[in-house]
PDB file of C-alpha atoms in Angstrom:
ATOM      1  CA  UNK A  74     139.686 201.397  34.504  1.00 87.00           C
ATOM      2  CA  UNK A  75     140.762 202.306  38.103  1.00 89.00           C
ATOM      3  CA  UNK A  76     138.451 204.931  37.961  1.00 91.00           C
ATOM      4  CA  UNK A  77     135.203 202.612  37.167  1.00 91.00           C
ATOM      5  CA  UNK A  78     136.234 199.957  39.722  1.00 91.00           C
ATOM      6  CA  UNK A  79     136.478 202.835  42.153  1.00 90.00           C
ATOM      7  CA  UNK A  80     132.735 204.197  41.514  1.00 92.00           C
ATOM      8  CA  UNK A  81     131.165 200.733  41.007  1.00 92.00           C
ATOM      9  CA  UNK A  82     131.727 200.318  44.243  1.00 90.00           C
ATOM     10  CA  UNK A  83     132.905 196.899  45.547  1.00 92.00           C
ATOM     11  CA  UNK A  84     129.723 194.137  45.781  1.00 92.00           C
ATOM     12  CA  UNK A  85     130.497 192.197  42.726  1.00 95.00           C
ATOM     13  CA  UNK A  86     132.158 188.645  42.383  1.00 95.00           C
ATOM     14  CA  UNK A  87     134.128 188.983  38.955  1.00 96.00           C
ATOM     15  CA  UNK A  88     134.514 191.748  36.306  1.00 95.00           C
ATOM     16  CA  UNK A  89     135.128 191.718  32.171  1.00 96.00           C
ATOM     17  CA  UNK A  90     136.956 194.063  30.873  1.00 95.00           C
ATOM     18  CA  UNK A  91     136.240 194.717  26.560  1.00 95.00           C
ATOM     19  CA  UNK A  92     137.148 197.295  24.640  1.00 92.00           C
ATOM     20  CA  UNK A  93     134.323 199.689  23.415  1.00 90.00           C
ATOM     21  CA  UNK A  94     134.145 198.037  20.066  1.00 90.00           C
ATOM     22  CA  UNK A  95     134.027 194.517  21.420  1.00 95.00           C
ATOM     23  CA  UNK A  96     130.769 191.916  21.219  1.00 96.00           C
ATOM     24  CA  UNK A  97     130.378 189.240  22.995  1.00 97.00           C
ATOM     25  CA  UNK A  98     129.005 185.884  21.814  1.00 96.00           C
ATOM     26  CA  UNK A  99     125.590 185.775  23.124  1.00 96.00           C
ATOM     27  CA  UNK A 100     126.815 182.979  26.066  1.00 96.00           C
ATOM     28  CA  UNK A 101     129.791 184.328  26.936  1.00 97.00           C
ATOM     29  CA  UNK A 102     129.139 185.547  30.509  1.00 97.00           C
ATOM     30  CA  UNK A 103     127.259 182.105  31.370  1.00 97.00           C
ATOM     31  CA  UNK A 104     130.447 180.785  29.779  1.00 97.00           C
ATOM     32  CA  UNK A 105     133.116 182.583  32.070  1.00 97.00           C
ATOM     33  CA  UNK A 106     130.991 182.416  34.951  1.00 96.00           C
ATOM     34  CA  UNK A 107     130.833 178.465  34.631  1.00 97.00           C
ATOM     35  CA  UNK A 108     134.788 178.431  34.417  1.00 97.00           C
ATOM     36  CA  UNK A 109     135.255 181.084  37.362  1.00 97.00           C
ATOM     37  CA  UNK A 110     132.833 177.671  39.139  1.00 96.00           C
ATOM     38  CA  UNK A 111     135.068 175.634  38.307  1.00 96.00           C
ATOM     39  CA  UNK A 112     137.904 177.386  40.596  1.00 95.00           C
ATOM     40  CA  UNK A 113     139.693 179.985  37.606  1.00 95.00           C
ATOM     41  CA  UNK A 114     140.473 182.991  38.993  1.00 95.00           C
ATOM     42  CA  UNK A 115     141.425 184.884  36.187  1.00 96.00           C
ATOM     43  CA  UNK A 116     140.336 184.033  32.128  1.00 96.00           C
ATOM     44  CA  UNK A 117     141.337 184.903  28.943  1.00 96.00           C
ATOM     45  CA  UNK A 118     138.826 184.358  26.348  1.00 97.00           C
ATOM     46  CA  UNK A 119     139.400 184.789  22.666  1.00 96.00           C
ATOM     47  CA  UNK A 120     139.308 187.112  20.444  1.00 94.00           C
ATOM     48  CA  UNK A 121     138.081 186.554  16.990  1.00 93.00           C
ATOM     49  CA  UNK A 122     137.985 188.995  14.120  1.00 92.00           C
ATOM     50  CA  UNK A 123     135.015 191.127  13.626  1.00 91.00           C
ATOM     51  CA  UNK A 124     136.009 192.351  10.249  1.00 89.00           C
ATOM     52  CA  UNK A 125     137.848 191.142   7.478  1.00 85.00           C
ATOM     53  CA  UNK A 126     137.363 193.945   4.837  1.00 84.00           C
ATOM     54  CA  UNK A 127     141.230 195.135   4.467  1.00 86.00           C
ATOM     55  CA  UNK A 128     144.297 193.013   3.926  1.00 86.00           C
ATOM     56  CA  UNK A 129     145.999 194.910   7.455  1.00 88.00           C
ATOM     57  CA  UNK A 130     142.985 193.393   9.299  1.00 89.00           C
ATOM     58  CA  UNK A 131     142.956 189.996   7.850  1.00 90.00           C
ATOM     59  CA  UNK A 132     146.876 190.367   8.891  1.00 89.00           C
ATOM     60  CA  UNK A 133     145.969 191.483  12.125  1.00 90.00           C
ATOM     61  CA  UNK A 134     143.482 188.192  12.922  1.00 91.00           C
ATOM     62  CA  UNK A 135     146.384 185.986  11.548  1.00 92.00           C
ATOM     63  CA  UNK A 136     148.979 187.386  14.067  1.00 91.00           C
ATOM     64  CA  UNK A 137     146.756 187.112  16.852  1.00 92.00           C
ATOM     65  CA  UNK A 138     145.186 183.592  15.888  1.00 93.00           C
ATOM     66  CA  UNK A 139     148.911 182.399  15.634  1.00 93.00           C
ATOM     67  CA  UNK A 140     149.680 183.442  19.171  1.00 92.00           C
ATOM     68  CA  UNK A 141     146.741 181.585  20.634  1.00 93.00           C
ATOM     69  CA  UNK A 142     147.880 178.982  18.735  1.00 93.00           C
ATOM     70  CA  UNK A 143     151.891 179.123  20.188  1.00 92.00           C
ATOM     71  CA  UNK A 144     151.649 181.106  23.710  1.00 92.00           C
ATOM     72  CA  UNK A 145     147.869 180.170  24.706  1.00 93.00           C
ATOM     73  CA  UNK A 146     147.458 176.855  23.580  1.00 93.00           C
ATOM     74  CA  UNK A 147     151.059 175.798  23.467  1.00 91.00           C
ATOM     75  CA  UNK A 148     152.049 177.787  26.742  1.00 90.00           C
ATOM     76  CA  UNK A 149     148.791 176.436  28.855  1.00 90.00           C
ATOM     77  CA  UNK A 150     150.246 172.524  27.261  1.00 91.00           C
ATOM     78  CA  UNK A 151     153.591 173.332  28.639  1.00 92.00           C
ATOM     79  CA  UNK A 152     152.088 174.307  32.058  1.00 91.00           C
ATOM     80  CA  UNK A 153     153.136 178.024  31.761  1.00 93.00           C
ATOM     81  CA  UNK A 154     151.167 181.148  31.403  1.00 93.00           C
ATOM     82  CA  UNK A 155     149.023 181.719  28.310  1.00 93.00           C
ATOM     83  CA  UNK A 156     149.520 185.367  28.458  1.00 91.00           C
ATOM     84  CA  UNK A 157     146.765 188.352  28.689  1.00 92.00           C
ATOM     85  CA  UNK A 158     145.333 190.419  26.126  1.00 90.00           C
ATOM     86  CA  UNK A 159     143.920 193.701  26.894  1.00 86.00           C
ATOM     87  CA  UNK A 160     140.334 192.918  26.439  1.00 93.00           C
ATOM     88  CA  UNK A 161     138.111 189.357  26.815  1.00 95.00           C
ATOM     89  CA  UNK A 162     139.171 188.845  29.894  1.00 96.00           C
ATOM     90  CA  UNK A 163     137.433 187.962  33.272  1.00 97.00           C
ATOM     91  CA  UNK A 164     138.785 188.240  36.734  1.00 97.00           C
ATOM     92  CA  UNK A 165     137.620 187.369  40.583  1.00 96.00           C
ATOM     93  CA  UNK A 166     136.805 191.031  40.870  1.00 96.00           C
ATOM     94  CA  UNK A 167     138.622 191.693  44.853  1.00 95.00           C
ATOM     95  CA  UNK A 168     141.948 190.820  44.055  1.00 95.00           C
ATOM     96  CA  UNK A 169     141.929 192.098  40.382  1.00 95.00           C
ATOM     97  CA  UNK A 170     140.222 195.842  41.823  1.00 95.00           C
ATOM     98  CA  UNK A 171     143.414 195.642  43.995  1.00 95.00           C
ATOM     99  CA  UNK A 172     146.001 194.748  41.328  1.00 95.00           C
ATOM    100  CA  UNK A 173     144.893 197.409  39.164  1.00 93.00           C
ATOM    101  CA  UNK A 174     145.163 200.038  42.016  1.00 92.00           C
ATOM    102  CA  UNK A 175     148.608 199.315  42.480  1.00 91.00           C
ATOM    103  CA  UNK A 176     149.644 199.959  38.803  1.00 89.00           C
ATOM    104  CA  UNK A 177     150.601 202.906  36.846  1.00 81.00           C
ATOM    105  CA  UNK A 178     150.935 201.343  33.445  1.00 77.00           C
ATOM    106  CA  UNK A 179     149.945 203.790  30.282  1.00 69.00           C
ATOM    107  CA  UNK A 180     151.475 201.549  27.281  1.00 70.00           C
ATOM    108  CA  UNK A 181     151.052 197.224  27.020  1.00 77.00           C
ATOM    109  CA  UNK A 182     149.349 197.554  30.422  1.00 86.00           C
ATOM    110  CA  UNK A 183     148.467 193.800  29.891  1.00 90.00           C
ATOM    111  CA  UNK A 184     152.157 192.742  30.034  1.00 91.00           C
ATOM    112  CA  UNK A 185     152.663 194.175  33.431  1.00 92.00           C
ATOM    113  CA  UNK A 186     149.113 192.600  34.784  1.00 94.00           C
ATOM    114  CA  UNK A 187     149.992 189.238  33.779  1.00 95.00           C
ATOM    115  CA  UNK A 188     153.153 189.307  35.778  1.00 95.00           C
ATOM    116  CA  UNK A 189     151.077 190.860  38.543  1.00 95.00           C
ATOM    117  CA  UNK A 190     148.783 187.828  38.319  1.00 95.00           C
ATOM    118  CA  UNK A 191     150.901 185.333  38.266  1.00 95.00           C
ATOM    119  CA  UNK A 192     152.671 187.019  41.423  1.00 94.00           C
ATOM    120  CA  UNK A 193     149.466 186.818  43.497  1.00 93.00           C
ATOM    121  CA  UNK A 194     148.655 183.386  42.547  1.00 92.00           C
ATOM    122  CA  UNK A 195     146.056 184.147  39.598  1.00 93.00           C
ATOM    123  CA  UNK A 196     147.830 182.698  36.380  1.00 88.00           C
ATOM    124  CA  UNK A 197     145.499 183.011  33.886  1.00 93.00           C
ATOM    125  CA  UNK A 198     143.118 180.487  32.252  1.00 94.00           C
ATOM    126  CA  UNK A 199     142.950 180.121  28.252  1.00 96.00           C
ATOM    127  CA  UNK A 200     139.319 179.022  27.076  1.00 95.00           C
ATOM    128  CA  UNK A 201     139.990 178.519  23.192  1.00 93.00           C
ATOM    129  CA  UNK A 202     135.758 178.297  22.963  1.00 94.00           C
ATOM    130  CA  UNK A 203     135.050 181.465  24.597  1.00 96.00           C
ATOM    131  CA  UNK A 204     134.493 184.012  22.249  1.00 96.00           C
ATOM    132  CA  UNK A 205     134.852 187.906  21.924  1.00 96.00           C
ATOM    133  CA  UNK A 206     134.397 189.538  18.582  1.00 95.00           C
ATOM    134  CA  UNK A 207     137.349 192.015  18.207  1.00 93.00           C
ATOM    135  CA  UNK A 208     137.721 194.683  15.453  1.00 91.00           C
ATOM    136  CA  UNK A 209     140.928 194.183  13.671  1.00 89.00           C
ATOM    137  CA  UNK A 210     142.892 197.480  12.638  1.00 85.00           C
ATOM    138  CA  UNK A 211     142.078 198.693   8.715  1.00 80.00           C
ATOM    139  CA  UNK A 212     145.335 200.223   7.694  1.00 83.00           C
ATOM    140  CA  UNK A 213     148.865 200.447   7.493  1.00 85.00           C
ATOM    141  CA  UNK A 214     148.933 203.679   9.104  1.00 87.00           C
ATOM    142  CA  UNK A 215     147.463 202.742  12.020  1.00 85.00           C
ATOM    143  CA  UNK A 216     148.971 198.914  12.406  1.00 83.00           C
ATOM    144  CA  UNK A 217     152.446 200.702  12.941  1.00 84.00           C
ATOM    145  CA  UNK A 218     150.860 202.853  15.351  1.00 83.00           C
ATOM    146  CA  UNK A 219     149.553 199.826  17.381  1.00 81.00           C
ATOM    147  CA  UNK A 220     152.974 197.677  16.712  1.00 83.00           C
ATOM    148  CA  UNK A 221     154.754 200.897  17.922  1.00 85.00           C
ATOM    149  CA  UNK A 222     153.071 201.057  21.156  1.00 84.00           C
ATOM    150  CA  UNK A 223     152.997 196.873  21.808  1.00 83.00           C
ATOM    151  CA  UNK A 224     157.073 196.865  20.554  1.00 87.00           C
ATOM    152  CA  UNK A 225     157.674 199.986  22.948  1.00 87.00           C
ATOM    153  CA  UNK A 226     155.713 198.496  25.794  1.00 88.00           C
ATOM    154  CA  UNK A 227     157.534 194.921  25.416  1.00 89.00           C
ATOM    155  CA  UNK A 228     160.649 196.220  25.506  1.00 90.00           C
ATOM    156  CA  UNK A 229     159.761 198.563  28.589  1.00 91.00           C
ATOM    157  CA  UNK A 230     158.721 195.525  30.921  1.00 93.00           C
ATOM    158  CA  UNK A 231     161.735 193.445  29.720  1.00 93.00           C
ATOM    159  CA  UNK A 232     163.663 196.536  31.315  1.00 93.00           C
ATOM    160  CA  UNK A 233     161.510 196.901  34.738  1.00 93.00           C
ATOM    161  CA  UNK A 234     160.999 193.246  35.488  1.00 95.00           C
ATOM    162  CA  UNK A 235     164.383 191.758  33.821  1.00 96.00           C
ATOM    163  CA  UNK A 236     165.922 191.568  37.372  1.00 97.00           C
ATOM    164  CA  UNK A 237     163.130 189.954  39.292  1.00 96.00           C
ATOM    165  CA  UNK A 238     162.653 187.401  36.008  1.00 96.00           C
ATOM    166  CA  UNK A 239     166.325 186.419  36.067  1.00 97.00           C
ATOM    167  CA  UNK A 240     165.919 185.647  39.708  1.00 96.00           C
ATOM    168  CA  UNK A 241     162.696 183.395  38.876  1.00 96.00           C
ATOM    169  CA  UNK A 242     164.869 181.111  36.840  1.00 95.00           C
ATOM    170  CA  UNK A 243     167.385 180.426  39.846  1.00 94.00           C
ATOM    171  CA  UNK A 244     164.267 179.700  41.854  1.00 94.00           C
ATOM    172  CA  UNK A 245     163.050 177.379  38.841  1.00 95.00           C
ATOM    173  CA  UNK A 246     159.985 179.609  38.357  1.00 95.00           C
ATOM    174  CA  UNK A 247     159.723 179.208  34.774  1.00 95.00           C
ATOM    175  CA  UNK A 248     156.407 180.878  34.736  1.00 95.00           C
ATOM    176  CA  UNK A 249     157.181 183.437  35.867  1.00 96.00           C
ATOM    177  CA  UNK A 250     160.945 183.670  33.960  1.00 97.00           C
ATOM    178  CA  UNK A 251     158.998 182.772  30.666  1.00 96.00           C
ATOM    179  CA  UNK A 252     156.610 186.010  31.246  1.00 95.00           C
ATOM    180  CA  UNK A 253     158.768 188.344  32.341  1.00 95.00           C
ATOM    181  CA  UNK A 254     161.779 186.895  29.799  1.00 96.00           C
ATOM    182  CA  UNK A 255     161.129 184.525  27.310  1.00 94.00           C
ATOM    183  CA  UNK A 256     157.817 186.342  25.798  1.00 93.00           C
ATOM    184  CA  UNK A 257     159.362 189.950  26.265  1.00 93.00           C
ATOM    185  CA  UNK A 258     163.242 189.379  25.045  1.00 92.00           C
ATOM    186  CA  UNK A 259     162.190 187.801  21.447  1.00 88.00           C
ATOM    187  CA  UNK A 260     161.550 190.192  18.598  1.00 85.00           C
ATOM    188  CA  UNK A 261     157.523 190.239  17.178  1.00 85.00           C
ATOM    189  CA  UNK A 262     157.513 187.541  14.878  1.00 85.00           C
ATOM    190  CA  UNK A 263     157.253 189.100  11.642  1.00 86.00           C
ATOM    191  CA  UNK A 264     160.475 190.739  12.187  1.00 88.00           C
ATOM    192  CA  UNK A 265     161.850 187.824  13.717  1.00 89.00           C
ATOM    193  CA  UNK A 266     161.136 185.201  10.654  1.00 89.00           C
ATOM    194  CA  UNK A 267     161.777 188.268   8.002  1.00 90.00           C
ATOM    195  CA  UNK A 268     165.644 188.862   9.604  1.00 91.00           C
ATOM    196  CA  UNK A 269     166.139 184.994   9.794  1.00 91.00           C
ATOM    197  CA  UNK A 270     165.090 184.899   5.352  1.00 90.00           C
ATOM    198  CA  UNK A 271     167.215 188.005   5.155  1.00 91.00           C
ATOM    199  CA  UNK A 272     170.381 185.978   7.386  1.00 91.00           C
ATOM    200  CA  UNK A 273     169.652 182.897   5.469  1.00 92.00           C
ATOM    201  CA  UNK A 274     169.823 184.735   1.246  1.00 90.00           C
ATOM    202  CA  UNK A 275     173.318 186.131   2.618  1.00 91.00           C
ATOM    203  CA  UNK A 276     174.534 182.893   3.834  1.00 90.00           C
ATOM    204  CA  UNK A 277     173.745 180.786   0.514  1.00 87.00           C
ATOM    205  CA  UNK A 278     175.954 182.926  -1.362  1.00 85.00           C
ATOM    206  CA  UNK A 279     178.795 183.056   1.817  1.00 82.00           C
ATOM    207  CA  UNK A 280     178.445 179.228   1.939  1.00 77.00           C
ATOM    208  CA  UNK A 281     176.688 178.440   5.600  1.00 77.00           C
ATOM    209  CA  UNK A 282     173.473 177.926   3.974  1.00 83.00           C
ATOM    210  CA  UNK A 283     172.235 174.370   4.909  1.00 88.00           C
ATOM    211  CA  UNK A 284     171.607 174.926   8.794  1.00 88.00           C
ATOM    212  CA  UNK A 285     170.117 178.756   7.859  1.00 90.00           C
ATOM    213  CA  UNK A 286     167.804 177.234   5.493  1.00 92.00           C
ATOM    214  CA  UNK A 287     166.586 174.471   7.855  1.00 92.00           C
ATOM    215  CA  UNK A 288     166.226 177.025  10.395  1.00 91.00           C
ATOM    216  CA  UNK A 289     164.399 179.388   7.660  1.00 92.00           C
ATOM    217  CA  UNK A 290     161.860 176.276   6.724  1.00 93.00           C
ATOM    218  CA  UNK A 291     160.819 175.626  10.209  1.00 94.00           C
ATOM    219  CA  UNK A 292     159.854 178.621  11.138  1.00 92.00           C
ATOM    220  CA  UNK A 293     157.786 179.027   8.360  1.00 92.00           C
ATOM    221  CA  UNK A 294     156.418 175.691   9.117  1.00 94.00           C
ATOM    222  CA  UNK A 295     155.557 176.711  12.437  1.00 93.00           C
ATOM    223  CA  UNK A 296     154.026 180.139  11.669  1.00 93.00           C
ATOM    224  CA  UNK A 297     152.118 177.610   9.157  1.00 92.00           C
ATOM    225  CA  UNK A 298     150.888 175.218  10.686  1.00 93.00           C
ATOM    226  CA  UNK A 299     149.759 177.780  13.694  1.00 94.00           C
ATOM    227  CA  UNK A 300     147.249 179.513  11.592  1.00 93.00           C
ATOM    228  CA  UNK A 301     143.624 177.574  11.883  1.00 91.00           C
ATOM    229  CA  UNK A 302     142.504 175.851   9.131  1.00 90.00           C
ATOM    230  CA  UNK A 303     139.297 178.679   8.723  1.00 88.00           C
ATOM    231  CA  UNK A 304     142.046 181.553   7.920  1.00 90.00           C
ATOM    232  CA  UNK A 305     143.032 179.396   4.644  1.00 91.00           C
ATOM    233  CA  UNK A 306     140.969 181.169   2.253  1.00 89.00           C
ATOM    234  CA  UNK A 307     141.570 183.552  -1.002  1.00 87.00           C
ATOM    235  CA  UNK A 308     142.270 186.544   1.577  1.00 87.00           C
ATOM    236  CA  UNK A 309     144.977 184.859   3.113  1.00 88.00           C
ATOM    237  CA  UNK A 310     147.182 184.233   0.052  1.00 88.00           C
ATOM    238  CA  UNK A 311     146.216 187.604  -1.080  1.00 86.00           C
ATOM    239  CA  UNK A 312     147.118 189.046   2.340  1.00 86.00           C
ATOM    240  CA  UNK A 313     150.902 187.083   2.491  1.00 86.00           C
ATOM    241  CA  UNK A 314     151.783 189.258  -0.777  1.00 87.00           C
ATOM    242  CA  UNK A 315     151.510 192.252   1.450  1.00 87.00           C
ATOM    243  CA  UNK A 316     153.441 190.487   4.299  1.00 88.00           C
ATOM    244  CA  UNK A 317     157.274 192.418   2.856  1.00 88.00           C
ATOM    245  CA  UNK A 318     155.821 195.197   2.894  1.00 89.00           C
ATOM    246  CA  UNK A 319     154.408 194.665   6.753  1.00 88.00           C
ATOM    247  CA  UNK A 320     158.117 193.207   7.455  1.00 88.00           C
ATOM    248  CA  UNK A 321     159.841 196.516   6.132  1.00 89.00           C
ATOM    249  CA  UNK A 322     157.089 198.989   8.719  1.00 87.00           C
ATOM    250  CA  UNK A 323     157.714 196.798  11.307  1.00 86.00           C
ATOM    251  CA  UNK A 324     161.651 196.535  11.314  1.00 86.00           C
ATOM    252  CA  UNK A 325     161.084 200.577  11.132  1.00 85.00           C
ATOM    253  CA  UNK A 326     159.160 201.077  13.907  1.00 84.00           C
ATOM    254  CA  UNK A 327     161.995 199.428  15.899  1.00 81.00           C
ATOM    255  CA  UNK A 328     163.721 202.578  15.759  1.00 81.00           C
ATOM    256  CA  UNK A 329     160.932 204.955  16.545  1.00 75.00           C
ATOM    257  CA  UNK A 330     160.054 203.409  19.927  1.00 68.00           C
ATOM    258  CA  UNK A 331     161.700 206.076  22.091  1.00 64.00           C
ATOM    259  CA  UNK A 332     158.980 206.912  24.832  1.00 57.00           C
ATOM    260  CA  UNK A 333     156.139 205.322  22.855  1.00 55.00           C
ATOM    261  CA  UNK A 334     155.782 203.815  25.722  1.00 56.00           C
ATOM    262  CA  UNK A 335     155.265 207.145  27.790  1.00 58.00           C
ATOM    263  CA  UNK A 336     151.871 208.159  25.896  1.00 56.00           C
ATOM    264  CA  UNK A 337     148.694 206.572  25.338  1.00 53.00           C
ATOM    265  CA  UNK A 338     148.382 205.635  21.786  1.00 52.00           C
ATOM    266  CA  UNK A 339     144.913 205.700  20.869  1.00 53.00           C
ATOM    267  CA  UNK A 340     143.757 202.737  17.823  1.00 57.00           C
ATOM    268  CA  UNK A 341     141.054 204.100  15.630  1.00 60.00           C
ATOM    269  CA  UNK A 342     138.847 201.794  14.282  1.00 56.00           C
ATOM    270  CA  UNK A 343     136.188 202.265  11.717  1.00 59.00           C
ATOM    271  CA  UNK A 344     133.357 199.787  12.155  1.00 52.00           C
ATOM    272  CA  UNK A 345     130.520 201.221  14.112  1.00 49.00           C
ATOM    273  CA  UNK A 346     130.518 199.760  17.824  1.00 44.00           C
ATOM    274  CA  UNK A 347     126.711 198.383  16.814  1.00 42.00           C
ATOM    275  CA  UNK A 348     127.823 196.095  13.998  1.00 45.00           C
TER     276      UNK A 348
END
């Protein structure tokens, strides 16, 4: 990316970054350009599946429809950041051009920028009708290898900015602390709400069970109630009987992240960019 801002030279206002199998809805750049009018420096847009035609990818448009739902929508309510994806995204094109040539990032390189953003006064705008079509990953095979590098990389900026986000909080930046923190401390989901049923079957038969299973029930309500009502369909229900089976990879891959984030971990896809 550093490489095309440096030969596109610098006369432009904004920029969009996609990924090579991206399409965007046929308005989209009349859409971002009327929200970069309205005074946004820097928008996310979202990004819906393009494919549905494997359980891992109906999975993988779940997971990311649920954190629009809880760190977009819920984090942009809350006055906070709605965090960055890698792709869909739409920036004044000066300071961005800038921020980019001052990072080295190989692995979650998103993570890093939105800290960089919110650091030069940029935090990012969530536009929930904006759309990008994004293809969602086919297999299980390569799902771990995009977990791995996203776990790796999480972990990686908790390290580097832990510091500088514990700091934030005494200044009661909670932005900032909640980026840098908050969204990089927590385990992904998945792992998080499969530990918490595993926690909660032991303590039934030890005898804590009533506060486990409370906390077990909400956060399946939550991960619930955050899915949009157009994912409720026969693929869904078919896709949760697959979801141990996710759980199980994922709590694997926690202990194959050593320099994951050191490499660039390519995502194969199989849909032809054209479709």
């Amino acid at each position: 990316m550093n490489e095309a801002l440096r030969e596109v030279g610098d006369d432009f206002d904004y920029c969009v970054i996609l990924d090579a199998d991206n399409v965007m809805e046929p308005d989209f750049l009349s859409k971002v350009n009327y929200l970069h009018s309205l005074g946004y420096r820097s928008i996310q847009a979202t990004r819906a599946p393009k494919n549905a035609d494997s359980t891992m990818a109906v999975l993988d448009g779940i997971s990311e429809a649920i954190n629009y739902s809880i760190i977009s929508k819920g984090g942009t309510a809350l006055g906070l950041s709605p965090g960055v994806k890698g792709s869909g995204v739409s920036f004044e094109f000066a300071p961005i051009k800038r921020i980019f040539a001052e990072m080295n990032s190989v692995g979650g390189f998103d993570r890093e920028l939105e800290l960089k953003l919110i650091e030069n006064n940029m935090k990012i705008y969530f536009s929930s009708n904006t759309y990008v079509m994004d293809e969602k990953v086919g297999s299980m095979e390569v799902f771990k290898k995009q977990r791995t590098r996203w776990i790796s990389s999480q972990f990686f900026y908790l390290r580097k900015y832990f510091w500088k986000g514990m700091g934030s909080l005494l200044k009661f930046d909670l932005v900032y602390f909640n980026s840098a923190i908050l969204r990089n401390i927590q385990l992904p989901r998945l792992i998080n709400i499969g530990l918490l049923g595993v926690v909660t079957a032991i303590m039934i038969f030890v005898g804590y069970w009533p506060l486990w299973i409370a906390l077990f029930l909400t956060n399946c309500f939550i991960i619930l109630f955050s899915i949009p009502g157009r994912f409720y369909n026969k693929q869904l229900f078919r896709a949760f009987l697959e979801v141990p089976s996710v759980f199980l990879n994922m709590f694997l891959i926690l202990f194959k992240l050593k320099n994951a984030n050191k490499k660039f971990i390519h995502t194969p896809h199989n849909t032809p960019n054209n479709q």
